[in-house]
Short mmCIF file of C-alpha atoms in Angstrom, two decimals:
data_model
loop_
_atom_site.label_atom_id
_atom_site.label_comp_id
_atom_site.label_asym_id
_atom_site.label_seq_id
_atom_site.Cartn_x
_atom_site.Cartn_y
_atom_site.Cartn_z
CA MET X 1401 114.99 195.74 71.10
CA THR X 1402 115.46 192.09 71.92
CA ASN X 1403 116.30 189.49 69.36
CA ARG X 1404 113.76 187.00 68.07
CA SER X 1405 115.32 184.08 69.94
CA GLY X 1406 115.04 185.99 73.25
CA ARG X 1407 118.62 185.09 74.19
CA ASP X 1408 121.00 187.55 75.79
CA LEU X 1409 124.44 188.59 74.63
CA ALA X 1410 126.27 186.21 76.98
CA GLU X 1411 124.31 183.31 75.48
CA ILE X 1412 125.05 184.47 71.96
CA ARG X 1413 128.75 184.78 72.77
CA ALA X 1414 128.72 181.27 74.23
CA ASP X 1415 127.64 179.99 70.80
CA PHE X 1416 131.05 181.00 69.41
CA PRO X 1417 133.70 178.67 70.87
CA ILE X 1418 136.66 180.77 69.67
CA LEU X 1419 135.54 183.74 71.77
CA ALA X 1420 136.26 181.77 74.93
CA GLU X 1421 139.87 181.14 73.91
CA GLU X 1422 142.76 183.19 75.23
CA HIS X 1423 144.35 185.36 72.57
CA HIS X 1424 147.71 185.32 74.29
CA ASP X 1425 148.56 183.69 77.62
CA GLY X 1426 146.23 185.27 80.13
CA VAL X 1427 144.88 187.79 77.60
CA PRO X 1428 141.29 187.29 76.41
CA LEU X 1429 140.35 187.77 72.76
CA VAL X 1430 138.62 190.96 71.66
CA PHE X 1431 137.72 190.18 68.06
CA LEU X 1432 137.03 193.34 66.07
CA ASP X 1433 137.79 192.06 62.56
CA SER X 1434 134.47 190.56 61.42
CA ALA X 1435 134.30 192.72 58.28
CA ALA X 1436 137.26 190.67 57.03
CA SER X 1437 135.76 187.37 58.18
CA SER X 1438 133.35 186.60 60.99
CA GLN X 1439 133.71 183.92 63.64
CA LYS X 1440 131.53 180.78 63.47
CA PRO X 1441 128.87 179.59 65.90
CA GLN X 1442 128.76 175.97 67.04
CA ALA X 1443 125.61 175.53 64.91
CA VAL X 1444 127.73 176.04 61.79
CA ILE X 1445 130.76 174.09 62.99
CA GLY X 1446 128.45 171.25 64.03
CA ALA X 1447 126.50 171.21 60.77
CA ILE X 1448 129.72 170.76 58.81
CA ALA X 1449 131.06 168.09 61.15
CA ASP X 1450 127.74 166.22 61.13
CA TYR X 1451 127.62 166.35 57.37
CA TYR X 1452 131.07 164.80 57.01
CA ARG X 1453 130.42 162.27 59.75
CA HIS X 1454 127.00 161.07 58.63
CA THR X 1455 125.94 162.29 55.19
CA HIS X 1456 128.83 162.90 52.84
CA ALA X 1457 128.69 161.71 49.23
CA ASN X 1458 128.78 163.60 45.96
CA VAL X 1459 125.58 165.40 45.04
CA HIS X 1460 123.16 165.30 42.10
CA ARG X 1461 123.89 162.09 40.21
CA GLY X 1462 123.88 159.53 42.96
CA ILE X 1463 121.10 157.04 43.46
CA HIS X 1464 122.30 155.71 46.80
CA LYS X 1465 120.95 156.98 50.09
CA LEU X 1466 124.00 159.07 51.02
CA SER X 1467 124.00 160.92 47.73
CA GLU X 1468 120.27 161.55 48.06
CA ALA X 1469 120.75 162.88 51.58
CA ALA X 1470 123.71 165.06 50.57
CA THR X 1471 121.75 166.44 47.60
CA ALA X 1472 118.72 167.17 49.79
CA ALA X 1473 120.87 168.99 52.39
CA PHE X 1474 122.72 170.94 49.69
CA GLU X 1475 119.52 172.05 47.97
CA ASP X 1476 117.86 172.80 51.31
CA ALA X 1477 120.67 175.30 51.99
CA ARG X 1478 119.93 176.93 48.63
CA ARG X 1479 116.28 177.32 49.67
CA LYS X 1480 117.34 178.90 52.97
CA VAL X 1481 119.49 181.43 51.11
CA ARG X 1482 116.64 182.14 48.71
CA ARG X 1483 114.28 182.98 51.55
CA PHE X 1484 116.96 184.97 53.37
CA ILE X 1485 117.32 187.49 50.53
CA ASN X 1486 113.77 187.00 49.20
CA ALA X 1487 114.73 185.84 45.71
CA GLU X 1488 111.82 184.55 43.67
CA SER X 1489 113.22 181.07 43.11
CA ARG X 1490 116.04 178.88 44.34
CA ARG X 1491 117.17 178.75 40.71
CA GLU X 1492 118.31 182.35 41.03
CA ILE X 1493 120.78 181.36 43.75
CA ILE X 1494 124.16 180.36 42.32
CA PHE X 1495 126.84 179.08 44.66
CA THR X 1496 130.33 180.41 43.99
CA ARG X 1497 133.50 180.52 46.10
CA ASN X 1498 132.95 184.06 47.38
CA THR X 1499 131.81 187.58 46.43
CA THR X 1500 134.85 187.99 44.21
CA GLU X 1501 133.96 184.94 42.15
CA SER X 1502 130.33 186.06 41.94
CA ILE X 1503 131.39 189.40 40.46
CA ASN X 1504 133.82 187.69 38.09
CA LEU X 1505 131.00 185.41 36.96
CA VAL X 1506 128.92 188.40 35.90
CA ALA X 1507 131.94 190.02 34.21
CA GLN X 1508 132.98 186.91 32.32
CA SER X 1509 129.50 185.70 31.37
CA TRP X 1510 127.22 188.74 31.04
CA GLY X 1511 130.01 191.29 30.50
CA ARG X 1512 131.99 189.36 27.93
CA SER X 1513 128.90 188.52 25.87
CA GLN X 1514 127.15 191.91 26.14
CA LEU X 1515 129.67 194.74 26.44
CA LYS X 1516 130.96 196.44 23.29
CA PRO X 1517 133.52 199.16 22.58
CA GLY X 1518 131.97 202.51 23.45
CA ASP X 1519 129.75 201.08 26.20
CA VAL X 1520 130.14 202.45 29.72
CA VAL X 1521 130.28 200.59 33.05
CA ILE X 1522 129.92 202.72 36.19
CA SER X 1523 131.74 201.68 39.35
CA THR X 1524 132.74 203.85 42.32
CA VAL X 1525 135.85 205.04 44.12
CA LEU X 1526 134.82 203.27 47.32
CA GLU X 1527 134.74 199.77 45.85
CA HIS X 1528 136.71 196.81 47.10
CA HIS X 1529 139.31 195.68 44.53
CA SER X 1530 137.05 192.74 43.71
CA ASN X 1531 134.59 195.16 42.11
CA ILE X 1532 137.25 197.11 40.22
CA VAL X 1533 139.81 194.68 38.85
CA PRO X 1534 137.44 192.24 37.06
CA TRP X 1535 136.05 195.20 35.11
CA GLN X 1536 139.49 196.62 34.35
CA ILE X 1537 140.60 193.26 32.92
CA LEU X 1538 137.49 193.08 30.74
CA ALA X 1539 137.63 196.75 29.68
CA GLU X 1540 141.21 196.24 28.55
CA GLU X 1541 140.08 193.32 26.42
CA ILE X 1542 136.83 194.69 24.98
CA GLY X 1543 137.46 198.41 24.94
CA PHE X 1544 134.44 199.65 26.90
CA THR X 1545 134.83 202.61 29.25
CA LEU X 1546 134.97 202.27 33.01
CA ARG X 1547 133.81 205.29 35.03
CA PHE X 1548 134.25 205.68 38.79
CA LEU X 1549 131.81 207.75 40.81
CA PRO X 1550 133.63 210.07 43.21
CA VAL X 1551 132.79 210.22 46.91
CA ARG X 1552 132.04 213.37 48.88
CA GLU X 1553 133.46 214.49 52.24
CA GLN X 1554 131.64 212.05 54.51
CA GLY X 1555 131.96 209.14 52.13
CA GLN X 1556 128.66 209.48 50.26
CA LEU X 1557 128.62 208.84 46.53
CA ASP X 1558 128.24 211.81 44.20
CA LEU X 1559 124.76 211.05 42.92
CA ALA X 1560 124.55 214.16 40.75
CA GLU X 1561 127.53 212.86 38.82
CA TYR X 1562 125.82 209.44 38.69
CA GLU X 1563 122.74 210.91 37.05
CA ARG X 1564 124.86 212.96 34.65
CA ILE X 1565 126.77 209.90 33.40
CA LEU X 1566 123.56 207.88 33.08
CA ARG X 1567 122.00 210.70 31.08
CA GLU X 1568 124.89 211.48 28.79
CA GLU X 1569 126.68 208.19 28.18
CA ARG X 1570 125.83 204.72 26.96
CA VAL X 1571 125.79 203.04 30.36
CA ARG X 1572 125.14 199.31 30.29
CA LEU X 1573 125.99 198.35 33.88
CA VAL X 1574 126.30 199.97 37.29
CA THR X 1575 128.38 197.95 39.75
CA VAL X 1576 128.46 199.22 43.32
CA ALA X 1577 128.95 198.10 46.91
CA HIS X 1578 125.87 198.16 49.13
CA VAL X 1579 128.06 199.03 52.15
CA SER X 1580 131.67 200.27 51.96
CA ASN X 1581 134.09 197.92 53.73
CA VAL X 1582 136.18 200.88 54.92
CA LEU X 1583 133.93 203.88 55.41
CA GLY X 1584 130.79 201.90 56.18
CA THR X 1585 128.81 204.14 53.83
CA VAL X 1586 125.41 202.62 53.04
CA ASN X 1587 124.71 203.40 49.40
CA PRO X 1588 121.12 204.13 48.29
CA ILE X 1589 120.81 200.95 46.23
CA ALA X 1590 117.05 201.03 45.55
CA ALA X 1591 117.24 204.60 44.20
CA MET X 1592 120.40 203.82 42.21
CA ALA X 1593 118.76 200.71 40.73
CA GLU X 1594 115.71 202.69 39.66
CA LYS X 1595 117.86 205.32 37.94
CA ALA X 1596 120.00 202.66 36.26
CA HIS X 1597 116.91 200.89 34.93
CA ASP X 1598 115.41 204.18 33.71
CA SER X 1599 118.53 204.53 31.56
CA GLY X 1600 118.37 200.95 30.33
CA ALA X 1601 121.35 199.84 32.42
CA LEU X 1602 121.61 196.87 34.77
CA ILE X 1603 122.86 197.02 38.35
CA LEU X 1604 125.19 194.61 40.15
CA VAL X 1605 125.59 195.02 43.90
CA ASP X 1606 128.51 193.85 46.03
CA GLY X 1607 126.67 192.80 49.17
CA ALA X 1608 129.64 191.37 51.07
CA GLN X 1609 129.26 193.97 53.86
CA SER X 1610 125.46 194.23 53.82
CA VAL X 1611 123.92 190.74 53.76
CA PRO X 1612 125.63 189.72 57.04
CA HIS X 1613 124.47 192.84 58.85
CA MET X 1614 121.04 194.05 57.69
CA PRO X 1615 117.83 192.75 56.14
CA VAL X 1616 118.32 192.52 52.37
CA ASP X 1617 115.43 191.96 49.97
CA VAL X 1618 116.70 191.68 46.40
CA ARG X 1619 113.21 192.09 44.96
CA ALA X 1620 112.42 195.21 46.98
CA LEU X 1621 115.77 196.69 45.92
CA ASP X 1622 115.04 195.57 42.34
CA VAL X 1623 118.68 194.72 41.67
CA ASP X 1624 119.71 192.58 38.72
CA PHE X 1625 122.67 190.86 40.37
CA TYR X 1626 123.65 190.68 44.03
CA ALA X 1627 126.87 189.08 45.28
CA PHE X 1628 127.92 188.07 48.80
CA SER X 1629 130.18 185.73 50.78
CA GLY X 1630 129.36 183.04 53.33
CA HIS X 1631 132.37 183.57 55.56
CA LYS X 1632 131.47 187.14 56.55
CA MET X 1633 128.01 186.04 57.75
CA LEU X 1634 128.96 183.31 60.25
CA GLY X 1635 129.35 180.69 57.50
CA PRO X 1636 132.47 178.86 56.38
CA THR X 1637 135.03 180.02 53.84
CA GLY X 1638 134.80 178.62 50.33
CA VAL X 1639 131.19 179.51 49.54
CA GLY X 1640 129.67 182.67 48.13
CA VAL X 1641 126.44 183.49 46.36
CA LEU X 1642 125.45 185.20 43.18
CA TYR X 1643 121.78 186.15 42.96
CA GLY X 1644 120.62 187.05 39.47
CA LYS X 1645 117.23 187.70 37.93
CA ARG X 1646 116.11 184.54 36.19
CA ASP X 1647 115.67 185.98 32.69
CA LEU X 1648 119.16 187.45 32.76
CA LEU X 1649 120.78 184.26 34.05
CA GLN X 1650 118.81 182.22 31.55
CA ALA X 1651 120.18 184.24 28.64
CA MET X 1652 123.80 184.29 29.87
CA PRO X 1653 126.38 181.83 28.56
CA PRO X 1654 128.25 179.61 31.02
CA TRP X 1655 131.68 180.84 32.09
CA MET X 1656 133.20 177.59 33.31
CA GLY X 1657 132.73 174.27 31.60
CA GLY X 1658 132.73 170.83 33.16
CA GLY X 1659 130.56 168.37 34.97
CA ASP X 1660 127.15 169.23 36.41
CA MET X 1661 126.70 172.27 34.15
CA ILE X 1662 125.81 170.36 30.97
CA SER X 1663 122.58 168.98 29.58
CA HIS X 1664 124.17 166.87 26.89
CA VAL X 1665 127.74 166.45 25.71
CA SER X 1666 129.00 165.06 22.44
CA LEU X 1667 132.35 165.55 20.77
CA ASP X 1668 130.68 167.94 18.33
CA GLY X 1669 129.35 170.22 21.04
CA SER X 1670 127.38 170.47 24.25
CA SER X 1671 124.21 172.02 25.60
CA TRP X 1672 123.77 173.59 29.03
CA ASN X 1673 121.98 172.44 32.13
CA GLU X 1674 119.12 174.44 33.64
CA LEU X 1675 119.58 177.09 36.33
CA PRO X 1676 121.36 177.28 38.64
CA TYR X 1677 123.54 174.35 37.60
CA LYS X 1678 124.60 175.99 34.33
CA PHE X 1679 126.88 178.17 36.48
CA GLU X 1680 128.04 175.51 38.94
CA ALA X 1681 130.58 173.45 37.02
CA GLY X 1682 132.28 170.64 38.90
CA THR X 1683 131.68 169.24 42.37
CA PRO X 1684 130.49 172.18 44.47
CA ALA X 1685 131.60 173.11 48.00
CA ILE X 1686 128.98 170.82 49.52
CA ALA X 1687 129.99 171.10 53.18
CA PRO X 1688 130.50 174.89 53.08
CA VAL X 1689 127.10 175.31 51.41
CA ILE X 1690 125.47 173.26 54.16
CA GLY X 1691 127.40 175.34 56.71
CA LEU X 1692 126.11 178.50 55.07
CA GLY X 1693 122.58 177.15 55.38
CA ALA X 1694 123.15 176.70 59.12
CA ALA X 1695 124.55 180.25 59.36
CA VAL X 1696 121.50 181.69 57.61
CA GLN X 1697 119.25 179.80 59.99
CA TYR X 1698 121.22 181.09 62.99
CA LEU X 1699 120.91 184.70 61.78
CA GLN X 1700 117.21 184.29 61.08
CA GLU X 1701 116.62 182.94 64.56
CA LEU X 1702 118.06 186.19 65.90
CA GLY X 1703 116.24 188.23 63.25
CA MET X 1704 118.10 190.54 60.86
CA GLU X 1705 116.26 193.60 62.18
CA TRP X 1706 117.77 192.92 65.58
CA VAL X 1707 121.22 192.22 64.09
CA HIS X 1708 121.10 195.57 62.34
CA ALA X 1709 119.77 197.48 65.34
CA TYR X 1710 122.29 195.94 67.73
CA GLU X 1711 125.20 196.72 65.42
CA GLN X 1712 124.04 200.31 65.01
CA GLN X 1713 123.92 200.67 68.77
CA LEU X 1714 127.46 199.27 69.06
CA THR X 1715 128.70 201.46 66.22
CA ALA X 1716 127.20 204.58 67.79
CA TYR X 1717 128.94 203.73 71.06
CA ALA X 1718 132.23 203.05 69.24
CA LEU X 1719 132.11 206.33 67.30
CA GLU X 1720 131.42 208.24 70.48
CA ARG X 1721 134.21 206.55 72.45
CA LEU X 1722 136.75 206.75 69.60
CA SER X 1723 136.10 210.46 69.13
CA GLU X 1724 137.43 210.98 72.68
CA VAL X 1725 140.84 209.55 71.77
CA PRO X 1726 143.35 212.34 71.07
CA GLN X 1727 144.96 212.49 67.63
CA LEU X 1728 142.47 209.97 66.26
CA GLU X 1729 140.90 210.75 62.89
CA LEU X 1730 137.82 208.75 61.85
CA PHE X 1731 136.84 208.26 58.21
CA GLY X 1732 133.39 207.85 56.74
CA PRO X 1733 129.94 208.98 57.86
CA SER X 1734 129.96 210.35 61.41
CA ALA X 1735 126.43 209.13 62.26
CA ALA X 1736 126.08 205.43 63.10
CA LYS X 1737 122.69 205.19 61.45
CA GLU X 1738 124.27 206.13 58.13
CA LYS X 1739 126.91 203.45 58.20
CA GLY X 1740 127.68 199.77 58.63
CA GLY X 1741 129.49 198.43 61.69
CA VAL X 1742 133.00 199.57 60.83
CA ALA X 1743 135.27 202.30 62.15
CA ALA X 1744 138.34 203.12 60.06
CA PHE X 1745 140.79 205.56 61.58
CA ARG X 1746 144.31 206.96 61.74
CA LEU X 1747 146.04 207.42 65.11
CA ALA X 1748 148.35 210.44 64.91
CA ASP X 1749 150.78 209.71 62.14
CA HIS X 1750 151.49 206.16 63.33
CA HIS X 1751 151.45 203.46 60.73
CA PRO X 1752 148.35 201.25 61.08
CA HIS X 1753 150.55 198.14 61.18
CA ASP X 1754 152.21 199.43 64.34
CA VAL X 1755 148.85 200.35 65.85
CA ALA X 1756 147.38 196.94 65.04
CA GLN X 1757 150.47 195.16 66.40
CA LEU X 1758 150.28 196.96 69.72
CA LEU X 1759 146.53 196.34 69.96
CA ASP X 1760 147.10 192.65 69.22
CA ALA X 1761 149.53 192.44 72.11
CA GLN X 1762 146.59 193.54 74.29
CA GLY X 1763 144.32 190.85 72.83
CA ILE X 1764 142.53 193.13 70.37
CA ALA X 1765 142.26 191.90 66.78
CA VAL X 1766 141.75 194.68 64.22
CA ARG X 1767 142.76 195.01 60.59
CA ALA X 1768 145.39 197.37 59.22
CA GLY X 1769 146.20 198.30 55.66
CA HIS X 1770 144.31 199.40 52.59
CA HIS X 1771 141.53 196.80 53.09
CA CYS X 1772 141.60 195.97 49.36
CA ALA X 1773 140.44 199.51 48.63
CA GLN X 1774 143.54 201.36 47.46
CA PRO X 1775 141.71 203.86 45.22
CA LEU X 1776 139.56 204.88 48.20
CA HIS X 1777 142.63 205.37 50.40
CA HIS X 1778 144.23 207.42 47.64
CA HIS X 1779 141.08 209.58 47.67
CA LEU X 1780 141.27 209.88 51.49
CA GLY X 1781 144.90 210.96 51.14
CA VAL X 1782 146.26 208.21 53.39
CA PRO X 1783 148.09 205.02 52.37
CA SER X 1784 146.26 202.90 54.91
CA THR X 1785 143.95 202.89 57.92
CA THR X 1786 143.28 200.82 61.01
CA ARG X 1787 139.81 199.28 60.96
CA ALA X 1788 137.72 197.93 63.81
CA SER X 1789 134.54 196.15 62.77
CA PHE X 1790 131.64 194.84 64.80
CA TYR X 1791 129.22 191.94 64.77
CA ILE X 1792 126.50 190.35 66.88
CA TYR X 1793 128.92 188.90 69.44
CA ASN X 1794 130.77 192.14 70.22
CA THR X 1795 130.10 194.15 73.37
CA GLU X 1796 130.49 197.71 74.61
CA GLU X 1797 133.13 196.41 77.02
CA GLU X 1798 135.17 195.30 74.03
CA ILE X 1799 134.95 198.78 72.57
CA ASP X 1800 136.13 200.14 75.93
CA ALA X 1801 139.05 197.71 75.65
CA LEU X 1802 139.83 199.04 72.18
CA VAL X 1803 139.83 202.62 73.44
CA ALA X 1804 142.06 201.71 76.39
CA GLY X 1805 144.31 199.85 73.96
CA LEU X 1806 144.60 202.95 71.78
CA TYR X 1807 145.60 205.08 74.76
CA GLU X 1808 148.26 202.50 75.60
CA THR X 1809 149.41 202.55 71.97
CA LEU X 1810 149.75 206.33 72.11
CA ARG X 1811 151.72 206.04 75.34
CA ILE X 1812 154.17 203.58 73.76
CA LEU X 1813 154.53 205.23 70.36
CA GLY X 1814 154.42 208.75 71.69
CA MET Q 698 111.80 149.01 47.28
CA GLU Q 699 108.56 147.46 46.03
CA ASN Q 700 107.05 150.92 46.39
CA LEU Q 701 109.45 152.29 43.80
CA TYR Q 702 109.22 149.34 41.42
CA ARG Q 703 105.51 148.68 41.69
CA GLU Q 704 103.93 146.33 39.18
CA ILE Q 705 102.42 149.15 37.13
CA ILE Q 706 105.84 150.79 36.70
CA LEU Q 707 107.48 147.51 35.71
CA ASP Q 708 104.60 146.76 33.34
CA HIS Q 709 104.96 150.06 31.51
CA ALA Q 710 108.76 149.76 31.48
CA ARG Q 711 108.66 146.22 30.03
CA GLU Q 712 105.93 146.98 27.52
CA PRO Q 713 106.00 150.69 26.79
CA ARG Q 714 102.79 151.98 25.17
CA ASN Q 715 103.02 154.07 21.97
CA TRP Q 716 106.63 153.02 21.46
CA GLY Q 717 108.25 154.12 18.20
CA VAL Q 718 108.51 157.55 16.60
CA LEU Q 719 105.99 158.89 14.07
CA ASP Q 720 107.24 160.07 10.69
CA PRO Q 721 105.98 162.52 9.60
CA ALA Q 722 105.03 164.27 12.82
CA ASP Q 723 103.93 167.80 13.70
CA ILE Q 724 106.15 167.84 16.76
CA ASP Q 725 109.43 165.96 16.98
CA TYR Q 726 111.62 166.78 19.95
CA GLU Q 727 114.39 165.10 21.90
CA GLU Q 728 115.42 165.88 25.48
CA TYR Q 729 118.19 164.63 27.76
CA ASN Q 730 118.54 164.10 31.47
CA PRO Q 731 121.85 165.73 32.37
CA LEU Q 732 122.10 163.70 35.55
CA CYS Q 733 122.38 160.32 33.86
CA GLY Q 734 122.40 160.81 30.10
CA ASP Q 735 118.92 159.38 29.52
CA ARG Q 736 117.44 160.35 26.16
CA LEU Q 737 113.81 160.74 25.24
CA ARG Q 738 112.38 161.60 21.82
CA ILE Q 739 108.71 162.39 21.50
CA THR Q 740 106.71 162.77 18.28
CA ILE Q 741 103.15 164.06 18.01
CA ARG Q 742 100.52 164.57 15.34
CA ILE Q 743 97.96 167.26 15.89
CA GLY Q 744 94.53 166.88 14.33
CA GLU Q 745 91.35 168.94 14.19
CA ASP Q 746 90.57 171.27 17.09
CA GLU Q 747 94.19 170.92 18.20
CA ILE Q 748 93.61 167.40 19.46
CA ILE Q 749 96.64 165.16 19.82
CA ASP Q 750 95.59 162.27 17.59
CA GLY Q 751 98.94 160.58 17.15
CA LEU Q 752 101.83 160.05 19.55
CA GLY Q 753 104.97 157.95 19.53
CA TRP Q 754 108.19 158.04 21.47
CA SER Q 755 111.50 156.32 21.88
CA GLY Q 756 114.43 156.64 24.20
CA GLU Q 757 116.89 155.06 26.50
CA GLY Q 758 116.58 155.31 30.22
CA CYS Q 759 115.83 153.76 33.55
CA ALA Q 760 112.60 151.91 34.29
CA ILE Q 761 111.14 155.02 35.92
CA SER Q 762 111.81 157.39 33.02
CA GLN Q 763 110.56 154.84 30.47
CA ALA Q 764 107.44 153.95 32.46
CA ALA Q 765 106.71 157.64 33.02
CA ALA Q 766 106.93 158.33 29.28
CA SER Q 767 104.63 155.42 28.56
CA MET Q 768 102.08 156.56 31.14
CA LEU Q 769 102.21 160.17 29.96
CA GLY Q 770 101.67 159.11 26.33
CA GLU Q 771 98.58 157.13 27.23
CA GLU Q 772 97.28 160.01 29.28
CA ILE Q 773 97.56 162.77 26.69
CA LEU Q 774 96.66 160.90 23.49
CA GLY Q 775 93.26 162.28 22.47
CA LYS Q 776 93.59 165.39 24.65
CA SER Q 777 93.68 168.94 23.32
CA LEU Q 778 96.83 171.08 23.34
CA GLU Q 779 95.07 173.40 25.75
CA GLU Q 780 94.55 170.56 28.22
CA VAL Q 781 98.17 169.50 27.90
CA LYS Q 782 99.40 173.03 28.46
CA ALA Q 783 97.74 173.05 31.87
CA TRP Q 784 99.83 170.10 33.07
CA THR Q 785 102.18 170.72 35.99
CA ARG Q 786 105.14 168.90 37.47
CA ASP Q 787 102.91 167.81 40.31
CA ASP Q 788 100.38 166.31 37.88
CA MET Q 789 103.18 164.28 36.36
CA LEU Q 790 104.53 163.11 39.70
CA ALA Q 791 100.98 162.14 40.72
CA LEU Q 792 100.54 160.18 37.49
CA VAL Q 793 103.73 158.22 38.13
CA GLY Q 794 102.46 157.79 41.66
CA ILE Q 795 105.54 156.48 43.44
CA PRO Q 796 107.64 158.10 46.17
CA LEU Q 797 110.69 159.62 44.49
CA THR Q 798 113.89 160.82 46.09
CA ILE Q 799 115.41 164.13 45.02
CA ASN Q 800 117.80 162.67 42.43
CA ARG Q 801 115.06 160.54 40.81
CA VAL Q 802 112.44 163.24 40.29
CA LYS Q 803 114.17 164.22 37.05
CA CYS Q 804 113.75 160.68 35.71
CA ALA Q 805 109.99 160.88 36.17
CA LEU Q 806 109.81 164.36 34.61
CA LEU Q 807 111.95 163.79 31.51
CA SER Q 808 109.05 162.89 29.22
CA LEU Q 809 106.93 165.83 30.42
CA LYS Q 810 109.89 168.12 29.83
CA ALA Q 811 110.34 166.80 26.28
CA LEU Q 812 106.62 167.16 25.63
CA MET Q 813 106.31 170.70 26.97
CA ILE Q 814 109.46 172.05 25.32
CA GLY Q 815 108.62 170.20 22.10
CA ILE Q 816 105.17 171.77 21.86
CA TYR Q 817 105.55 175.14 23.57
CA GLY Q 818 109.27 175.88 23.72
CA GLN Q 819 111.85 176.18 26.48
CA LYS Q 820 110.22 179.13 28.25
CA ILE Q 821 107.15 177.30 29.47
CA TRP Q 822 109.32 174.61 31.03
CA ASP Q 823 111.55 177.17 32.71
CA ARG Q 824 108.42 178.77 34.13
CA MET Q 825 107.04 175.44 35.36
CA GLU Q 826 110.30 174.66 37.11
CA MET Q 827 110.39 178.11 38.69
CA GLU Q 828 106.79 178.00 39.87
CA ASP Q 829 107.01 174.59 41.37
CA GLU Q 830 110.18 175.06 43.31
CA ASP Q 831 110.72 177.13 46.36
#
């Protein structure tokens, strides 16, 4: 399968200036940490620089030409994001700082106004901390019950338990990752959404590890809320997105007060601006939003079907090569087609920090630790893992380099 | 510049038609433009066959929002509620008839927003905004 732009891998890699840099003197960079944050193509870097050089002014209230141009560029990025995830309207696209803030928005606005003692919110053991802690804080305050779906051997959610809780308890919300940031498990979101709705519950999806890597259609999935980050999908840090169904967003109270989010303010009280501005208090991250628009455009030029297919091919190769390494234990689904582009592993009983350090010395950037998923690691019975993750600019040669690096690590550590 | 401040706009802004609120009125609704604080109050009397047979408005705002309100009032006086309900954002922008930049569109739409929400409630306006924007 070739990508929509018809360009080859060398050309794609050339779009990312950082990939041409030496990691250490004379050692090229092998970047296998995109699940934490991806690198940025020149199209994104340039869009941000051009914006600051030629267009910058504050958005939305200005009458002068610069403010008009900045507003148009900012809102154009919102339209690009809308089309990218197939939301019905740009008004359902709320810009936040990141996935974490998007989830906190739902907790503090919808959760705080809707959840009552005795209600149940379902999360899962494989969630990132950002989809656990906001609910724990709120549960402590309100007194609703938080349930965590267990995972089975290969990292799949226990869906029988899911249906049992939906059937027997007063579930108001299901909040679940689309793709696990450690195991790579792809959860069956459309089926889970249907079951949640059948029980009168809403569903919020953490899409931080899905939107960058596969086609996502929020209407086909029929999710109520969908959260993701710009910086994991070739965009800049500082911008994330919350998609929400219009009727839900319309009925939700604001969670932050300030400029831009009001309709009218008097000292006796205030009324709220229309969507999406009701949830965008204060001057937004204008340049990062415009950068995110450029990132979306870049991904669409390649085509998300290709992005997904290429990553699956790389992941299959990585799983095969890694399974040859002695004393290496992989976690998560063993088939590439069942998982996102991550490989989390233990190498003998060596601490992942030592493994990552020795790989770094060889130019290979991976992540080590609990990856903000301590409950999952507790379930796996290990304190931490080493994680290699893949994106459109990675190559099979880089995976070979990782494998060679692991052999070298074993040689040094014994 | 002359495009934006064409004679017809300045004429309506200087001498707004149907200025002044009706009391009593069947509909009396006030709306704000959050971008600049403009205020627009619209009052309507509804006669036989749901025909708008009285209309008056007041407000504070820029020449474009005031002229737009004046033009809209002239346009809908004597029309039926059913005809008014069919109005769209694009109809309003066509009525005002000047090229508007993104931050000024709201000025031209303020009176239509007040009218629609005043007669039919918030939901119809939310729907109009959703339908008309990508």
